[in-house]
Coordinates of C-alpha atoms in Angstrom, one line a residue:
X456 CA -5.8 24.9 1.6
X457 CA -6.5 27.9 3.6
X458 CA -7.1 26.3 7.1
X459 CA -7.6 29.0 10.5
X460 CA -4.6 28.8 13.2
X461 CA -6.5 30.6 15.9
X462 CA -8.9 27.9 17.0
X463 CA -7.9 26.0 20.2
X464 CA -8.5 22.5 20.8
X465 CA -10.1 21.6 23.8
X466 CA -7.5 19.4 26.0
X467 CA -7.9 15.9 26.8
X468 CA -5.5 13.7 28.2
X469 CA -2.6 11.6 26.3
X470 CA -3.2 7.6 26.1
X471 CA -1.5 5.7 29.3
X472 CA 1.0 3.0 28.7
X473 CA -1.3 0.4 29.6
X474 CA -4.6 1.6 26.7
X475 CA -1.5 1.3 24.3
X476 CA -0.4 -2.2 25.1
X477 CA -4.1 -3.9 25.4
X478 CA -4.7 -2.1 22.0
X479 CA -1.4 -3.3 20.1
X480 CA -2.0 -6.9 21.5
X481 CA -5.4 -6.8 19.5
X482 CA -3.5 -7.4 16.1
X483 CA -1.4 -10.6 18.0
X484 CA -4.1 -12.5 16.0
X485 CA -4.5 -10.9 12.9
X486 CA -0.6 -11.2 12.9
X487 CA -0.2 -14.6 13.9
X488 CA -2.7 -16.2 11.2
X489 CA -1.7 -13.7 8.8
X490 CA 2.0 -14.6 8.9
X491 CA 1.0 -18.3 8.9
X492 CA -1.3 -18.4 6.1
X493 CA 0.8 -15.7 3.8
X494 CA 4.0 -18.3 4.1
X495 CA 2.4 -22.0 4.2
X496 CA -0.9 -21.5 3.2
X497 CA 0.2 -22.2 -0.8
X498 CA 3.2 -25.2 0.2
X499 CA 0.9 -26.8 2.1
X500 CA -1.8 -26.9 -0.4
X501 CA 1.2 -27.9 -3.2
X502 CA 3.0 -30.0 -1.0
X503 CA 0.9 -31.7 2.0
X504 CA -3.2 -32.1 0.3
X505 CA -1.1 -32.3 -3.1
X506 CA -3.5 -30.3 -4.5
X507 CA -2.5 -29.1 -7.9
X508 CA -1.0 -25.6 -8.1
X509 CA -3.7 -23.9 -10.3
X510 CA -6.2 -25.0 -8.3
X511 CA -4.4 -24.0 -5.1
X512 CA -3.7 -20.1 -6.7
X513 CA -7.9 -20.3 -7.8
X514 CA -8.6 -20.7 -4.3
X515 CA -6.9 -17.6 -3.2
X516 CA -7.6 -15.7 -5.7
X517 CA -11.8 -16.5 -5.2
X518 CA -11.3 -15.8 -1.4
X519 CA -9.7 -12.7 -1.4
X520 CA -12.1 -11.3 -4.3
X521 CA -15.0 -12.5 -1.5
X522 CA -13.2 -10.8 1.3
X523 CA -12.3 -7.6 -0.7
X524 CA -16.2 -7.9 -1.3
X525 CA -17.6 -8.0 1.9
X526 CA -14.8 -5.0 3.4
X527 CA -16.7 -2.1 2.5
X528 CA -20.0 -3.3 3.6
X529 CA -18.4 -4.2 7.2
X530 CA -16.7 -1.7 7.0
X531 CA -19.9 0.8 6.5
X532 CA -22.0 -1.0 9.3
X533 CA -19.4 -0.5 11.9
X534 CA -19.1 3.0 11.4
X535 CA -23.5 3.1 11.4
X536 CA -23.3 1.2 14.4
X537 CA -24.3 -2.7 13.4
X538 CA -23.9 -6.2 12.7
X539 CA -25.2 -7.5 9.5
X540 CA -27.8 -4.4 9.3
X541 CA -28.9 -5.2 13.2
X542 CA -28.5 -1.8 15.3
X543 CA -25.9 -2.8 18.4
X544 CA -26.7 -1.1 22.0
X545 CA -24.5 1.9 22.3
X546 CA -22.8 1.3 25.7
X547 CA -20.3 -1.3 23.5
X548 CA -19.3 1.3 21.0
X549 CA -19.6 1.0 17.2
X550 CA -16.5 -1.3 17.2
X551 CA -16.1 -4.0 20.0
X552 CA -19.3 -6.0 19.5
X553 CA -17.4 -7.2 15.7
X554 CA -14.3 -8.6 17.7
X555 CA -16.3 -10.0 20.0
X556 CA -18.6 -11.6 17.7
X557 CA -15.6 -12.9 15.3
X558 CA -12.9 -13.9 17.6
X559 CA -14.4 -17.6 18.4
X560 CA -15.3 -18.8 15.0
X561 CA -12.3 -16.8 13.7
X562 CA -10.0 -19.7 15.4
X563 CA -11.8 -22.6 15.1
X564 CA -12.0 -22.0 11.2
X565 CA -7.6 -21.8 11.3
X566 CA -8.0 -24.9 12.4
X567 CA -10.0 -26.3 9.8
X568 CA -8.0 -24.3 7.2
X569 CA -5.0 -27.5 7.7
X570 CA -7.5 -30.5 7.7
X571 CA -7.5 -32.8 4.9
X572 CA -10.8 -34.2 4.0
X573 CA -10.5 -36.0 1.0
X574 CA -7.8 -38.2 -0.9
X575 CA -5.4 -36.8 -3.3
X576 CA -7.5 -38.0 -6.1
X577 CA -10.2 -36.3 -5.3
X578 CA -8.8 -32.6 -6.1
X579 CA -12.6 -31.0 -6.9
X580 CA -13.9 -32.2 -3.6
X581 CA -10.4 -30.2 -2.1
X582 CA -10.6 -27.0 -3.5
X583 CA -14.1 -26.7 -2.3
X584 CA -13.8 -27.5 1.0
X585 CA -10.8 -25.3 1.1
X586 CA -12.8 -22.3 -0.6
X587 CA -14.9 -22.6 1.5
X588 CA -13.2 -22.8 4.5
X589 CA -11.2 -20.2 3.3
X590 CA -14.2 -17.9 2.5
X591 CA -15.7 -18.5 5.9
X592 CA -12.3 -17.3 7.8
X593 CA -11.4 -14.5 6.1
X594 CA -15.5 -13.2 6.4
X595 CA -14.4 -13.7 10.6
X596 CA -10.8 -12.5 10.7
X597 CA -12.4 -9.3 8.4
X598 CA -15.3 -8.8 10.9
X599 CA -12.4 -8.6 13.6
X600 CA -9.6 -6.9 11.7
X601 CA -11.8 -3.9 10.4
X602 CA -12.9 -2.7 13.5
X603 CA -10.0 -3.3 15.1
X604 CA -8.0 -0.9 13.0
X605 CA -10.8 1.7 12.8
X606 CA -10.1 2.0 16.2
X607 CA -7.0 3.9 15.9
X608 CA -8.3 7.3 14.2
X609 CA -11.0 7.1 18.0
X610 CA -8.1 6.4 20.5
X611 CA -6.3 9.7 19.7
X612 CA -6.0 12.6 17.4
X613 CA -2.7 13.7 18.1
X614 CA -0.8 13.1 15.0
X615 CA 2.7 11.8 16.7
X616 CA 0.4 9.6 19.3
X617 CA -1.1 8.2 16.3
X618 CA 2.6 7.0 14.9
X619 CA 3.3 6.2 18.9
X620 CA 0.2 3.8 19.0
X621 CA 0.5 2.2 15.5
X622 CA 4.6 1.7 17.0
X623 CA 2.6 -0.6 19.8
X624 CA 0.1 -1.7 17.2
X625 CA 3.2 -3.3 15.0
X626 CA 5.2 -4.3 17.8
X627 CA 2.9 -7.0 18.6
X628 CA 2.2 -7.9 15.7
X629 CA 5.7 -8.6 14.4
X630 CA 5.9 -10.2 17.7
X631 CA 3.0 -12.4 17.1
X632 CA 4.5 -13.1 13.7
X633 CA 7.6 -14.4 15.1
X634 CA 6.2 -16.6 17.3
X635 CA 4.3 -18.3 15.8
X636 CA 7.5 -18.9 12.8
X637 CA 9.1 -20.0 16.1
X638 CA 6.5 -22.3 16.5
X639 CA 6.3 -23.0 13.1
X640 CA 10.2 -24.1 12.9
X641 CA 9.6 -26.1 16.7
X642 CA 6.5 -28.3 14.9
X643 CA 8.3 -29.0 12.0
X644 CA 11.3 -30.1 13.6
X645 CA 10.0 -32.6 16.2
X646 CA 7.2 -34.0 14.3
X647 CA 8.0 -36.4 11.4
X648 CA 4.0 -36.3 9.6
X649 CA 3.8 -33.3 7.6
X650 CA -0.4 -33.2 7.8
X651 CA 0.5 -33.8 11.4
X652 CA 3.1 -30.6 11.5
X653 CA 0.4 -28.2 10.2
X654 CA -2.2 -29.4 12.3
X655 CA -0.5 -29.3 15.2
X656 CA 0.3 -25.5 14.0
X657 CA -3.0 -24.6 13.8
X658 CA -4.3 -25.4 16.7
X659 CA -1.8 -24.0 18.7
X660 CA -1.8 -20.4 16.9
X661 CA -5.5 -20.4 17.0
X662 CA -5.2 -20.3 21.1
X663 CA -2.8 -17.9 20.9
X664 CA -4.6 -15.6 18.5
X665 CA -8.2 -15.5 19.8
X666 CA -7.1 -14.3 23.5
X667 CA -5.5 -11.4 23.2
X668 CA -8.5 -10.1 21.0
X669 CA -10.5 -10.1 24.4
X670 CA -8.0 -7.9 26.6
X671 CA -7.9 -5.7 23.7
X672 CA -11.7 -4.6 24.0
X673 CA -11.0 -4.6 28.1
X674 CA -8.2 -2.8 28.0
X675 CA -9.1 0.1 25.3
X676 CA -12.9 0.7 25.8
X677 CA -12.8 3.3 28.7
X678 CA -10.4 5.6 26.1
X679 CA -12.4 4.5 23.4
X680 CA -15.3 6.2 25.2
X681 CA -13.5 8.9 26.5
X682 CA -12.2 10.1 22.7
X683 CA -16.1 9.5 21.8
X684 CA -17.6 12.2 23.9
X685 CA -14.8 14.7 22.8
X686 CA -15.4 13.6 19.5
X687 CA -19.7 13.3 19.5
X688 CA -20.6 16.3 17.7
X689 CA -18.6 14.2 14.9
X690 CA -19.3 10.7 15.4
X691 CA -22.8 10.8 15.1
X692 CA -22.6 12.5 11.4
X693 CA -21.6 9.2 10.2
X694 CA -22.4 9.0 6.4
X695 CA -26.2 7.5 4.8
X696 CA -25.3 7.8 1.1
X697 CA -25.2 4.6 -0.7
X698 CA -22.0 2.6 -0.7
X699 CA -21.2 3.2 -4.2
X700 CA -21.2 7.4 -3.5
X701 CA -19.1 7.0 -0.9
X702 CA -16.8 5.2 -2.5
X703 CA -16.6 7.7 -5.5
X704 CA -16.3 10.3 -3.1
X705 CA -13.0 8.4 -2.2
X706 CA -11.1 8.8 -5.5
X707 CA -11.0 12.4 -5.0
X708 CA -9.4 12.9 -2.0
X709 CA -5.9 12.7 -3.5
X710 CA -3.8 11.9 0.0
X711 CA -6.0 8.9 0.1
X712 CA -4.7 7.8 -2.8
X713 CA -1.2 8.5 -2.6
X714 CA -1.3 6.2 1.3
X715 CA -3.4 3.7 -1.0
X716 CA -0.4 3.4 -3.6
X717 CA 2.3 3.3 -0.7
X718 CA 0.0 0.4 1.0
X719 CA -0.2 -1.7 -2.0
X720 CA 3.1 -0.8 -3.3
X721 CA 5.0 -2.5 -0.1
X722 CA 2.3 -4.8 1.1
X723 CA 2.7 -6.6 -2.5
X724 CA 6.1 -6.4 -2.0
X725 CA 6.0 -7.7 1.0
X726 CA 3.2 -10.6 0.9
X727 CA 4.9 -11.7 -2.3
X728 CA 7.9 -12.4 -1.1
X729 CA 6.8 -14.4 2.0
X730 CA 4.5 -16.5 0.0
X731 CA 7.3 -17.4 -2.0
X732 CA 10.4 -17.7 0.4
X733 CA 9.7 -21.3 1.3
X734 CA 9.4 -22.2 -2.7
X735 CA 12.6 -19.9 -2.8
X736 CA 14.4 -21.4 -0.1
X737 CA 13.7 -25.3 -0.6
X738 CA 13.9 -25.3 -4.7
X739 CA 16.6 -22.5 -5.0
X740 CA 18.8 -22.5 -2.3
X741 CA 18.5 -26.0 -1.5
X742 CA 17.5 -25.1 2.0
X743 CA 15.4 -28.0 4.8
X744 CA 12.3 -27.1 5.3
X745 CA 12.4 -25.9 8.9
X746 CA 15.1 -23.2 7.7
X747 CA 12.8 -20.7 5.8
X748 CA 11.2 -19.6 9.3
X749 CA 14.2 -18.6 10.1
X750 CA 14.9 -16.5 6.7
X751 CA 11.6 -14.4 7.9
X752 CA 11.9 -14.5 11.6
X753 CA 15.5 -12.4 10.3
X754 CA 13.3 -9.7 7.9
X755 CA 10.5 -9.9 10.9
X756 CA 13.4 -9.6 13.7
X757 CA 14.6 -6.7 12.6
X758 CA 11.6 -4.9 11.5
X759 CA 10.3 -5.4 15.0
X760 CA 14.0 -4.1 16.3
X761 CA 13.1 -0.9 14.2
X762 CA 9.7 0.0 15.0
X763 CA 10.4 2.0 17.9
X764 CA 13.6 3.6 15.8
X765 CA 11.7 4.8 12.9
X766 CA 8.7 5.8 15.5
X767 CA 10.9 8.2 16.9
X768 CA 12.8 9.6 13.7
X769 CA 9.7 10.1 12.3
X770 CA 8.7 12.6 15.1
X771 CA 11.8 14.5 14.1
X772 CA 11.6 14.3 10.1
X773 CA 7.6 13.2 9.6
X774 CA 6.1 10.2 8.4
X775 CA 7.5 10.8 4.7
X776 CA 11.1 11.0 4.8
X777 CA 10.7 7.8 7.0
X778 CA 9.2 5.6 4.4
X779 CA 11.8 6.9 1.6
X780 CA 14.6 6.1 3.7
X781 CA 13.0 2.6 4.6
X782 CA 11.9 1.7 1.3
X783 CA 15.4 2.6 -0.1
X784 CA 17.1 0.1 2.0
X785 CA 14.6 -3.0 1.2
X786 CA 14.9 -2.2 -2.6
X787 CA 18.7 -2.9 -2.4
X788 CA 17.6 -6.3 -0.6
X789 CA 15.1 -7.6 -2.6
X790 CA 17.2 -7.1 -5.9
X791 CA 20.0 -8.8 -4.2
X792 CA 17.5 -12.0 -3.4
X793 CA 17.2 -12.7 -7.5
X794 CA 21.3 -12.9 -7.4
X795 CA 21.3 -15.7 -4.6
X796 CA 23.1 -18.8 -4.8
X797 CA 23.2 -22.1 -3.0
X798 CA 25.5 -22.1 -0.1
X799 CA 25.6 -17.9 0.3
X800 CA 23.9 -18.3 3.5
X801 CA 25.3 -15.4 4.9
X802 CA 24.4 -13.3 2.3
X803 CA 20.9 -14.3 2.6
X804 CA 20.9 -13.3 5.8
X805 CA 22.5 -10.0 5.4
X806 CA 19.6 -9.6 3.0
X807 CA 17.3 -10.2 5.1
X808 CA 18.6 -8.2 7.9
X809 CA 18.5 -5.3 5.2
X810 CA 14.9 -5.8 4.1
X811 CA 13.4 -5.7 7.7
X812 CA 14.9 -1.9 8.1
X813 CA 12.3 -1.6 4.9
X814 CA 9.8 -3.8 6.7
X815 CA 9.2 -1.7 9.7
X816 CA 8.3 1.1 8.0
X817 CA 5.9 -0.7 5.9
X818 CA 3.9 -1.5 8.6
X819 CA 4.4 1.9 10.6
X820 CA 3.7 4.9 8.1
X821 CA 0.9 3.8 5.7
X822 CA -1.4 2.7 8.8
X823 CA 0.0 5.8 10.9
X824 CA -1.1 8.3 7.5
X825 CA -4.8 6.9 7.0
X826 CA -5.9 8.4 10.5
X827 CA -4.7 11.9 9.5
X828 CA -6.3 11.4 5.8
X829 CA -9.7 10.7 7.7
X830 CA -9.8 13.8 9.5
X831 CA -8.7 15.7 6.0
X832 CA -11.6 13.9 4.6
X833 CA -13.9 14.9 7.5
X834 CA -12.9 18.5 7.3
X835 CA -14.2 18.4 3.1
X836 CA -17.2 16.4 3.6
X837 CA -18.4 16.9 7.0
X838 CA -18.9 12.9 7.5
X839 CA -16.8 10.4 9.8
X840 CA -16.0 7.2 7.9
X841 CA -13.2 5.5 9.2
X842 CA -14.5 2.1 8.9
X843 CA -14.8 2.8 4.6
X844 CA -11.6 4.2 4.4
X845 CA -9.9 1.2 6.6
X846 CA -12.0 -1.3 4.5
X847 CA -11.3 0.2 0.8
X848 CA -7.6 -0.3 2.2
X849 CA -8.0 -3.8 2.7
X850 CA -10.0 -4.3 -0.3
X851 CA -7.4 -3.3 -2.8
X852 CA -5.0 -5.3 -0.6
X853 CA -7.0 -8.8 -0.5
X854 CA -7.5 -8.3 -4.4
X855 CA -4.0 -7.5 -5.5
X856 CA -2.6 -10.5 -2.4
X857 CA -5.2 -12.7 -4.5
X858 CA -4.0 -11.9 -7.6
X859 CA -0.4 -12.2 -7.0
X860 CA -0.2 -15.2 -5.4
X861 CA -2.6 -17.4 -7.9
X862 CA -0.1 -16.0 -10.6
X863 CA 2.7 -17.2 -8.9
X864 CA 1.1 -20.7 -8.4
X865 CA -0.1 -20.7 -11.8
X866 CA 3.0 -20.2 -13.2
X867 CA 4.3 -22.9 -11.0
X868 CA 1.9 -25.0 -12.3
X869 CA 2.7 -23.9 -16.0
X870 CA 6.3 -24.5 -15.9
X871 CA 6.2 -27.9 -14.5
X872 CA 6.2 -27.8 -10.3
X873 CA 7.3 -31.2 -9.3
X874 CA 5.5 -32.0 -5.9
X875 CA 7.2 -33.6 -2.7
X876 CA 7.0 -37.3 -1.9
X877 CA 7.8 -40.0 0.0
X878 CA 10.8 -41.4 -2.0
X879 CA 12.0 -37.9 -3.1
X880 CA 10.8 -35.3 -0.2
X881 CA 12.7 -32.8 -2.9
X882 CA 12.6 -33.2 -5.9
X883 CA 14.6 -31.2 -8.3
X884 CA 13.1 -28.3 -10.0
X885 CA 13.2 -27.8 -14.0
X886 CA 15.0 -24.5 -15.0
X887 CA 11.9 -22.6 -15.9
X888 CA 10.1 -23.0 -12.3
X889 CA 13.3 -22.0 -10.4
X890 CA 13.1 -18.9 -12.9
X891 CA 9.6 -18.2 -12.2
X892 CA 10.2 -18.2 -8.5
X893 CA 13.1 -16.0 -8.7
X894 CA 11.5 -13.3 -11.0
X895 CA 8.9 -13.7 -8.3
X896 CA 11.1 -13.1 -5.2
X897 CA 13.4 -10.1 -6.7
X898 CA 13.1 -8.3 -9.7
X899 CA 8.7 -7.9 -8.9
X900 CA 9.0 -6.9 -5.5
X901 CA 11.7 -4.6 -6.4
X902 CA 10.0 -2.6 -9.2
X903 CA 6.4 -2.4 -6.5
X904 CA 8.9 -0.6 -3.5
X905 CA 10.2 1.7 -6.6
X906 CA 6.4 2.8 -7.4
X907 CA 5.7 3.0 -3.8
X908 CA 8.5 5.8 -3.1
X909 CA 6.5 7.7 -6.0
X910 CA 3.1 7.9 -4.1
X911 CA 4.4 8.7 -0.9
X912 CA 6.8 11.8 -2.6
X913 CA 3.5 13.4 -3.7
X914 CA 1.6 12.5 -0.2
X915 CA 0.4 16.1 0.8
X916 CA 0.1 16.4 4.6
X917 CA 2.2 17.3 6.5
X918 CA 2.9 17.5 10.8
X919 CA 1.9 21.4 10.1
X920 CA -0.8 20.8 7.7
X921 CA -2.7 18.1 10.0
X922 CA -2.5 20.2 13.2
X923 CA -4.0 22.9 10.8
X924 CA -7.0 20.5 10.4
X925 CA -7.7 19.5 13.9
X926 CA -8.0 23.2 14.7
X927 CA -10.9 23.7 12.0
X928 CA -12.5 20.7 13.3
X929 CA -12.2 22.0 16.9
X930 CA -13.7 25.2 15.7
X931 CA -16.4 23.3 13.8
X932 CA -17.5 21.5 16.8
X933 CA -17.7 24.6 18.4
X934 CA -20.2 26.0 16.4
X935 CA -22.3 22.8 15.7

């Protein structure tokens, strides 16, 4: 691509420490719930409603098919401007009034999400309410999360900034995440009732998650406007084809797809894994239940240790070389999880220890690419559509999550998943479901991260190649 080097951008001022902090505590939320429902959702379904495994996986699966759904279409009104096809005033910006509008009914449906309504017997009357439930909080936590991380590609331009802000972004949330598996491990140690444990979970995460959602849209809207005016000539040319043009359009941009692959590659990878650690640790390793927090607050730990390592490595060797060498390192652990035995502790450990190097850069380089893909795409088509790009992210993610985990659940259910009770809190698990969970854990994950170091190899831009771009856009605005 033949881009011109003598346009100048015009200057504007770099983000202050304290825009940076109110916008990575915005994803303490999205973190928190995430991490919660990702590693308990499924056991307490199983394990707690003793609802049966199938129908457990059926649930997930139908809720992330509605929320994959609904992302595009949120994701298209918040770059228009509105809420459910209303037209918001413009003094809020095109993103704040979603988190506003989702953050209240977004925690008082994580609550509901660990209620049990109905009897054991009753497993119909279960698996709706939980659809349900499910369906309505992951409409809300997408209605926040969205345009939440649109936000990113409007607070800066600068291509290291970006990886800088996404460092803050990730810090939190792998903060968020391991507090609340502190408070996870805290609940389930000092109370006995196991519907009381999760309850008591829920209620507190949901405090902690909705708050910080508000500082977030105080702390970030004056640069929010600031980037806005630099950036008007653009923002207004916000696309009016139909949704299913513009998401044809998508497939062609080729970088797109090569962040897509990396996304799904280690996000699969990842969200597989923690859905099935607790399985892993209890029926495998013959581990209590309170230790498999600390088995992810060790992956979580480190990757949060790392964040600000990678972030500055990747301002010396780009965004590329830091995923590869990431990547490389949580391959080697994830094999090594299908070898474990009971009693290797401190291999486990070890293992974990290893994956979070991996971890870190999961969350920091796909996220820190997209923003830079945006502004490629803008430069082609002459339209800003960060919300469709964000929200064609998360809807290959919630579809491939959903998948996964109702496969894993199913198969639980196929070979013979003994539930938990009162006389034998754990049961021993037939050879074919400690197989299952073990395929599940190592060899799957391993092969995704494997795939994932394909995409981001062909990934085309580069440091050089996106400062190329920002001067044509400069240039453009300059003549528009």
């Amino acid at each position: 691509m033949n881009l011109p080097e003598t346009a100048k951008l015009p200057p504007i001022e770099k983000m202050t420490f304290s825009t940076k902090l109110a916008y990575g505590a915005g994803d303490v939320g999205g973190a928190v719930i995430g991490i919660l429902l990702l590693s308990y959702l499924s056991p307490f379904f199983t394990d707690v409603a003793h609802l049966a495994p199938g129908l457990a996986g059926a649930t997930q699966l139908i809720v992330r098919v509605w929320d994959a759904c609904i992302d595009p279409f949120i994701g298209i009104w918040s770059d228009r401007g509105d809420i459910f096809g209303a037209k918001i005033k413009a003094k809020w910006g095109r993103r704040y009034p979603w988190m506003l509008f989702s953050a209240i009914p977004f925690g008082m449906l994580f609550v509901c999400q660990w209620l049990i309504p109905f009897p054991e017997s009753n497993q119909w009357g279960m698996f709706w309410f939980y659809t349900l439930v499910s369906m309505l909080l992951g409409t809300f936590f997408t209605t926040y999360s969205l345009p939440y991380t649109a936000l990113t590609a409007e607070l800066t331009e600068d291509y290291n900034e970006r990886t800088s802000l996404n460092s803050f972004r990730f810090t939190f949330s792998l903060g968020g995440s391991i507090v609340a598996l502190l408070i996870a491990r805290t609940v389930f140690q000092q109370v006995n009732d196991p519907a009381q444990q999760y309850l008591t979970i829920g209620i507190i995460c949901a405090i902690i998650s909705v708050l910080p959602i508000f500082y977030c849209v105080w702390g970030t809207q004056a640069r929010a406007k600031l980037v806005n005016q630099y950036q008007s000539a653009r923002i207004e040319r916000t696309d009016p084809s139909p949704l299913m043009e513009q998401l044809r359009s998508v497939f062609t941009n080729r970088a797109f797809m090569c962040v897509v692959g990396i996304y799904l590659c280690s996000w699969f990878s990842l969200q597989l894994t923690a859905a099935i650690i607790p399985y892993f640790a209890v029926s495998c390793l013959g581990l209590p239940t309170a230790d498999s927090p600390l088995i992810i607050l060790a992956v979580q730990g480190t990757a949060l240790v790392m964040l600000s390592v990678w972030n500055k490595i990747s301002q010396r060797v780009g965004k590329k070389a830091v995923y590869f060498m990431g990547s490389g390192f949580w391959a080697i652990a994830q094999a090594g999880l299908f070898l474990l035995q009971p009693g290797q502790n401190v291999q486990l450990y070890a293992l974990a220890i290893l994956a979070g190097l991996g971890v870190s850069t999961a969350y920091l380089v796909p996220w820190s690419m997209l923003p830079d893909v945006i502004e490629l795409d803008e430069l082609e088509t002459g339209q800003r559509r960060e919300g469709l790009f964000y929200s064609f992210m998360a809807f290959l993610q919630k579809i491939c999550l959903g998948v996964a985990v109702a496969v894993v659940l199913q198969s639980l259910e196929w070979t013979g998943y003994r539930h938990p009770t009162d006389l034998i809190p754990t049961p021993d698990q037939p050879p074919a479901v400690l197989l299952a969970i073990r395929l599940a854990i190592g060899p799957i994950p391993t092969i995704s991260l494997l795939a994932g170091l394909v995409f981001a190899y062909f990934y085309p831009i580069t440091r050089e190649l996106h400062q190329q771009i920002l001067l044509q856009l400069a240039e453009r605005r300059r003549e528009s």
